[in-house]
């Protein structure tokens, strides 16, 4: 299997989205109240990971560990890029009537 431009673009999108989400998680704390409320859903991957850690009794303090924040955002980025790739590639490939 050779690495193509498409693979590089997908990997780059995953890394970029993970970086943006992780940076946003830490910058979000310094926002004023109304802006924090309006942008709170962007931090959802970390909240889901924290909830899973709590309910599965894993004992991982997700909000306090940078690697847990990055890992949860990485998993979310993989899923989001995969779904977006499938959606957009399906729209491009259409059979001729």
JSON list of C-alpha atoms in Angstrom, two decimals:
[
{"chain": "A", "resi": 1, "resn": "UNK", "atom": "CA", "xyz": [0.00, 0.00, 0.00]},
{"chain": "A", "resi": 2, "resn": "UNK", "atom": "CA", "xyz": [1.51, 3.25, -1.06]},
{"chain": "A", "resi": 3, "resn": "UNK", "atom": "CA", "xyz": [0.93, 6.58, 0.57]},
{"chain": "A", "resi": 4, "resn": "UNK", "atom": "CA", "xyz": [-0.95, 8.94, -1.69]},
{"chain": "A", "resi": 5, "resn": "UNK", "atom": "CA", "xyz": [-1.70, 12.63, -1.59]},
{"chain": "A", "resi": 6, "resn": "UNK", "atom": "CA", "xyz": [-5.18, 11.73, -0.32]},
{"chain": "A", "resi": 7, "resn": "UNK", "atom": "CA", "xyz": [-3.71, 9.87, 2.67]},
{"chain": "A", "resi": 8, "resn": "UNK", "atom": "CA", "xyz": [-1.46, 12.80, 3.47]},
{"chain": "A", "resi": 9, "resn": "UNK", "atom": "CA", "xyz": [-4.42, 15.20, 3.33]},
{"chain": "A", "resi": 10, "resn": "UNK", "atom": "CA", "xyz": [-6.50, 12.97, 5.62]},
{"chain": "A", "resi": 11, "resn": "UNK", "atom": "CA", "xyz": [-3.66, 12.59, 8.12]},
{"chain": "A", "resi": 12, "resn": "UNK", "atom": "CA", "xyz": [-3.00, 16.34, 8.01]},
{"chain": "A", "resi": 13, "resn": "UNK", "atom": "CA", "xyz": [-6.68, 17.08, 8.62]},
{"chain": "A", "resi": 14, "resn": "UNK", "atom": "CA", "xyz": [-6.69, 14.75, 11.65]},
{"chain": "A", "resi": 15, "resn": "UNK", "atom": "CA", "xyz": [-3.54, 16.31, 13.13]},
{"chain": "A", "resi": 16, "resn": "UNK", "atom": "CA", "xyz": [-4.77, 19.87, 12.48]},
{"chain": "A", "resi": 17, "resn": "UNK", "atom": "CA", "xyz": [-8.22, 19.22, 13.96]},
{"chain": "A", "resi": 18, "resn": "UNK", "atom": "CA", "xyz": [-6.69, 17.52, 17.01]},
{"chain": "A", "resi": 19, "resn": "UNK", "atom": "CA", "xyz": [-4.35, 20.47, 17.55]},
{"chain": "A", "resi": 20, "resn": "UNK", "atom": "CA", "xyz": [-7.09, 23.06, 17.17]},
{"chain": "A", "resi": 21, "resn": "UNK", "atom": "CA", "xyz": [-9.47, 21.22, 19.52]},
{"chain": "A", "resi": 22, "resn": "UNK", "atom": "CA", "xyz": [-6.76, 20.67, 22.15]},
{"chain": "A", "resi": 23, "resn": "UNK", "atom": "CA", "xyz": [-5.61, 24.30, 22.06]},
{"chain": "A", "resi": 24, "resn": "UNK", "atom": "CA", "xyz": [-9.21, 25.47, 22.15]},
{"chain": "A", "resi": 25, "resn": "UNK", "atom": "CA", "xyz": [-9.85, 23.35, 25.25]},
{"chain": "A", "resi": 26, "resn": "UNK", "atom": "CA", "xyz": [-7.23, 25.28, 27.24]},
{"chain": "A", "resi": 27, "resn": "UNK", "atom": "CA", "xyz": [-7.98, 28.73, 25.76]},
{"chain": "A", "resi": 28, "resn": "UNK", "atom": "CA", "xyz": [-11.71, 28.26, 26.35]},
{"chain": "A", "resi": 29, "resn": "UNK", "atom": "CA", "xyz": [-11.23, 28.70, 30.10]},
{"chain": "A", "resi": 30, "resn": "UNK", "atom": "CA", "xyz": [-10.16, 32.32, 29.64]},
{"chain": "A", "resi": 31, "resn": "UNK", "atom": "CA", "xyz": [-13.18, 33.36, 27.57]},
{"chain": "A", "resi": 32, "resn": "UNK", "atom": "CA", "xyz": [-15.84, 35.63, 29.11]},
{"chain": "A", "resi": 33, "resn": "UNK", "atom": "CA", "xyz": [-19.00, 33.89, 30.31]},
{"chain": "A", "resi": 34, "resn": "UNK", "atom": "CA", "xyz": [-21.31, 34.45, 27.32]},
{"chain": "A", "resi": 35, "resn": "UNK", "atom": "CA", "xyz": [-18.65, 33.37, 24.82]},
{"chain": "A", "resi": 36, "resn": "UNK", "atom": "CA", "xyz": [-17.82, 30.29, 26.90]},
{"chain": "A", "resi": 37, "resn": "UNK", "atom": "CA", "xyz": [-21.49, 29.33, 26.90]},
{"chain": "A", "resi": 38, "resn": "UNK", "atom": "CA", "xyz": [-21.78, 29.79, 23.14]},
{"chain": "A", "resi": 39, "resn": "UNK", "atom": "CA", "xyz": [-18.69, 27.69, 22.40]},
{"chain": "A", "resi": 40, "resn": "UNK", "atom": "CA", "xyz": [-19.04, 25.00, 25.07]},
{"chain": "A", "resi": 41, "resn": "UNK", "atom": "CA", "xyz": [-20.09, 22.27, 22.62]},
{"chain": "A", "resi": 42, "resn": "UNK", "atom": "CA", "xyz": [-16.69, 22.40, 20.92]},
{"chain": "A", "resi": 43, "resn": "UNK", "atom": "CA", "xyz": [-15.23, 20.82, 24.07]},
{"chain": "A", "resi": 44, "resn": "UNK", "atom": "CA", "xyz": [-17.63, 17.88, 23.90]},
{"chain": "A", "resi": 45, "resn": "UNK", "atom": "CA", "xyz": [-15.04, 15.18, 23.03]},
{"chain": "A", "resi": 46, "resn": "UNK", "atom": "CA", "xyz": [-13.21, 15.79, 26.30]},
{"chain": "A", "resi": 47, "resn": "UNK", "atom": "CA", "xyz": [-16.48, 15.81, 28.27]},
{"chain": "A", "resi": 48, "resn": "UNK", "atom": "CA", "xyz": [-17.50, 12.48, 26.71]},
{"chain": "A", "resi": 49, "resn": "UNK", "atom": "CA", "xyz": [-14.10, 10.96, 27.53]},
{"chain": "A", "resi": 50, "resn": "UNK", "atom": "CA", "xyz": [-14.37, 12.21, 31.12]},
{"chain": "A", "resi": 51, "resn": "UNK", "atom": "CA", "xyz": [-17.87, 10.75, 31.44]},
{"chain": "A", "resi": 52, "resn": "UNK", "atom": "CA", "xyz": [-16.75, 7.40, 30.04]},
{"chain": "A", "resi": 53, "resn": "UNK", "atom": "CA", "xyz": [-13.80, 7.33, 32.42]},
{"chain": "A", "resi": 54, "resn": "UNK", "atom": "CA", "xyz": [-16.12, 8.01, 35.34]},
{"chain": "A", "resi": 55, "resn": "UNK", "atom": "CA", "xyz": [-18.83, 5.50, 34.43]},
{"chain": "A", "resi": 56, "resn": "UNK", "atom": "CA", "xyz": [-16.40, 2.75, 33.44]},
{"chain": "A", "resi": 57, "resn": "UNK", "atom": "CA", "xyz": [-14.46, 3.40, 36.66]},
{"chain": "A", "resi": 58, "resn": "UNK", "atom": "CA", "xyz": [-11.16, 3.84, 34.81]},
{"chain": "A", "resi": 59, "resn": "UNK", "atom": "CA", "xyz": [-9.98, 6.49, 37.25]},
{"chain": "A", "resi": 60, "resn": "UNK", "atom": "CA", "xyz": [-8.46, 8.74, 34.56]},
{"chain": "A", "resi": 61, "resn": "UNK", "atom": "CA", "xyz": [-8.83, 12.43, 35.47]},
{"chain": "A", "resi": 62, "resn": "UNK", "atom": "CA", "xyz": [-9.34, 13.54, 31.86]},
{"chain": "A", "resi": 63, "resn": "UNK", "atom": "CA", "xyz": [-9.63, 17.26, 32.57]},
{"chain": "A", "resi": 64, "resn": "UNK", "atom": "CA", "xyz": [-6.35, 17.27, 34.51]},
{"chain": "A", "resi": 65, "resn": "UNK", "atom": "CA", "xyz": [-4.22, 15.24, 32.09]},
{"chain": "A", "resi": 66, "resn": "UNK", "atom": "CA", "xyz": [-3.01, 16.82, 28.85]},
{"chain": "A", "resi": 67, "resn": "UNK", "atom": "CA", "xyz": [-2.44, 13.43, 27.20]},
{"chain": "A", "resi": 68, "resn": "UNK", "atom": "CA", "xyz": [-6.05, 12.45, 27.92]},
{"chain": "A", "resi": 69, "resn": "UNK", "atom": "CA", "xyz": [-7.33, 15.71, 26.37]},
{"chain": "A", "resi": 70, "resn": "UNK", "atom": "CA", "xyz": [-5.16, 15.22, 23.28]},
{"chain": "A", "resi": 71, "resn": "UNK", "atom": "CA", "xyz": [-6.09, 11.53, 22.97]},
{"chain": "A", "resi": 72, "resn": "UNK", "atom": "CA", "xyz": [-9.83, 12.16, 23.26]},
{"chain": "A", "resi": 73, "resn": "UNK", "atom": "CA", "xyz": [-9.61, 14.96, 20.68]},
{"chain": "A", "resi": 74, "resn": "UNK", "atom": "CA", "xyz": [-7.52, 12.68, 18.43]},
{"chain": "A", "resi": 75, "resn": "UNK", "atom": "CA", "xyz": [-10.15, 9.92, 18.52]},
{"chain": "A", "resi": 76, "resn": "UNK", "atom": "CA", "xyz": [-12.89, 12.47, 17.81]},
{"chain": "A", "resi": 77, "resn": "UNK", "atom": "CA", "xyz": [-10.85, 13.92, 14.92]},
{"chain": "A", "resi": 78, "resn": "UNK", "atom": "CA", "xyz": [-10.38, 10.50, 13.36]},
{"chain": "A", "resi": 79, "resn": "UNK", "atom": "CA", "xyz": [-14.11, 9.83, 13.51]},
{"chain": "A", "resi": 80, "resn": "UNK", "atom": "CA", "xyz": [-15.07, 13.27, 12.19]},
{"chain": "A", "resi": 81, "resn": "UNK", "atom": "CA", "xyz": [-12.58, 13.18, 9.30]},
{"chain": "A", "resi": 82, "resn": "UNK", "atom": "CA", "xyz": [-13.63, 9.62, 8.41]},
{"chain": "A", "resi": 83, "resn": "UNK", "atom": "CA", "xyz": [-17.32, 10.57, 8.32]},
{"chain": "A", "resi": 84, "resn": "UNK", "atom": "CA", "xyz": [-16.61, 13.75, 6.33]},
{"chain": "A", "resi": 85, "resn": "UNK", "atom": "CA", "xyz": [-14.43, 11.82, 3.89]},
{"chain": "A", "resi": 86, "resn": "UNK", "atom": "CA", "xyz": [-17.13, 9.20, 3.34]},
{"chain": "A", "resi": 87, "resn": "UNK", "atom": "CA", "xyz": [-19.79, 11.89, 2.91]},
{"chain": "A", "resi": 88, "resn": "UNK", "atom": "CA", "xyz": [-17.83, 13.95, 0.39]},
{"chain": "A", "resi": 89, "resn": "UNK", "atom": "CA", "xyz": [-16.44, 11.00, -1.57]},
{"chain": "A", "resi": 90, "resn": "UNK", "atom": "CA", "xyz": [-19.95, 9.53, -1.88]},
{"chain": "A", "resi": 91, "resn": "UNK", "atom": "CA", "xyz": [-21.22, 12.80, -3.36]},
{"chain": "A", "resi": 92, "resn": "UNK", "atom": "CA", "xyz": [-18.43, 12.83, -5.94]},
{"chain": "A", "resi": 93, "resn": "UNK", "atom": "CA", "xyz": [-19.03, 9.30, -7.22]},
{"chain": "A", "resi": 94, "resn": "UNK", "atom": "CA", "xyz": [-22.34, 9.13, -9.03]},
{"chain": "A", "resi": 95, "resn": "UNK", "atom": "CA", "xyz": [-23.29, 6.62, -11.68]},
{"chain": "A", "resi": 96, "resn": "UNK", "atom": "CA", "xyz": [-24.23, 7.95, -15.08]},
{"chain": "A", "resi": 97, "resn": "UNK", "atom": "CA", "xyz": [-27.97, 7.57, -15.79]}
]
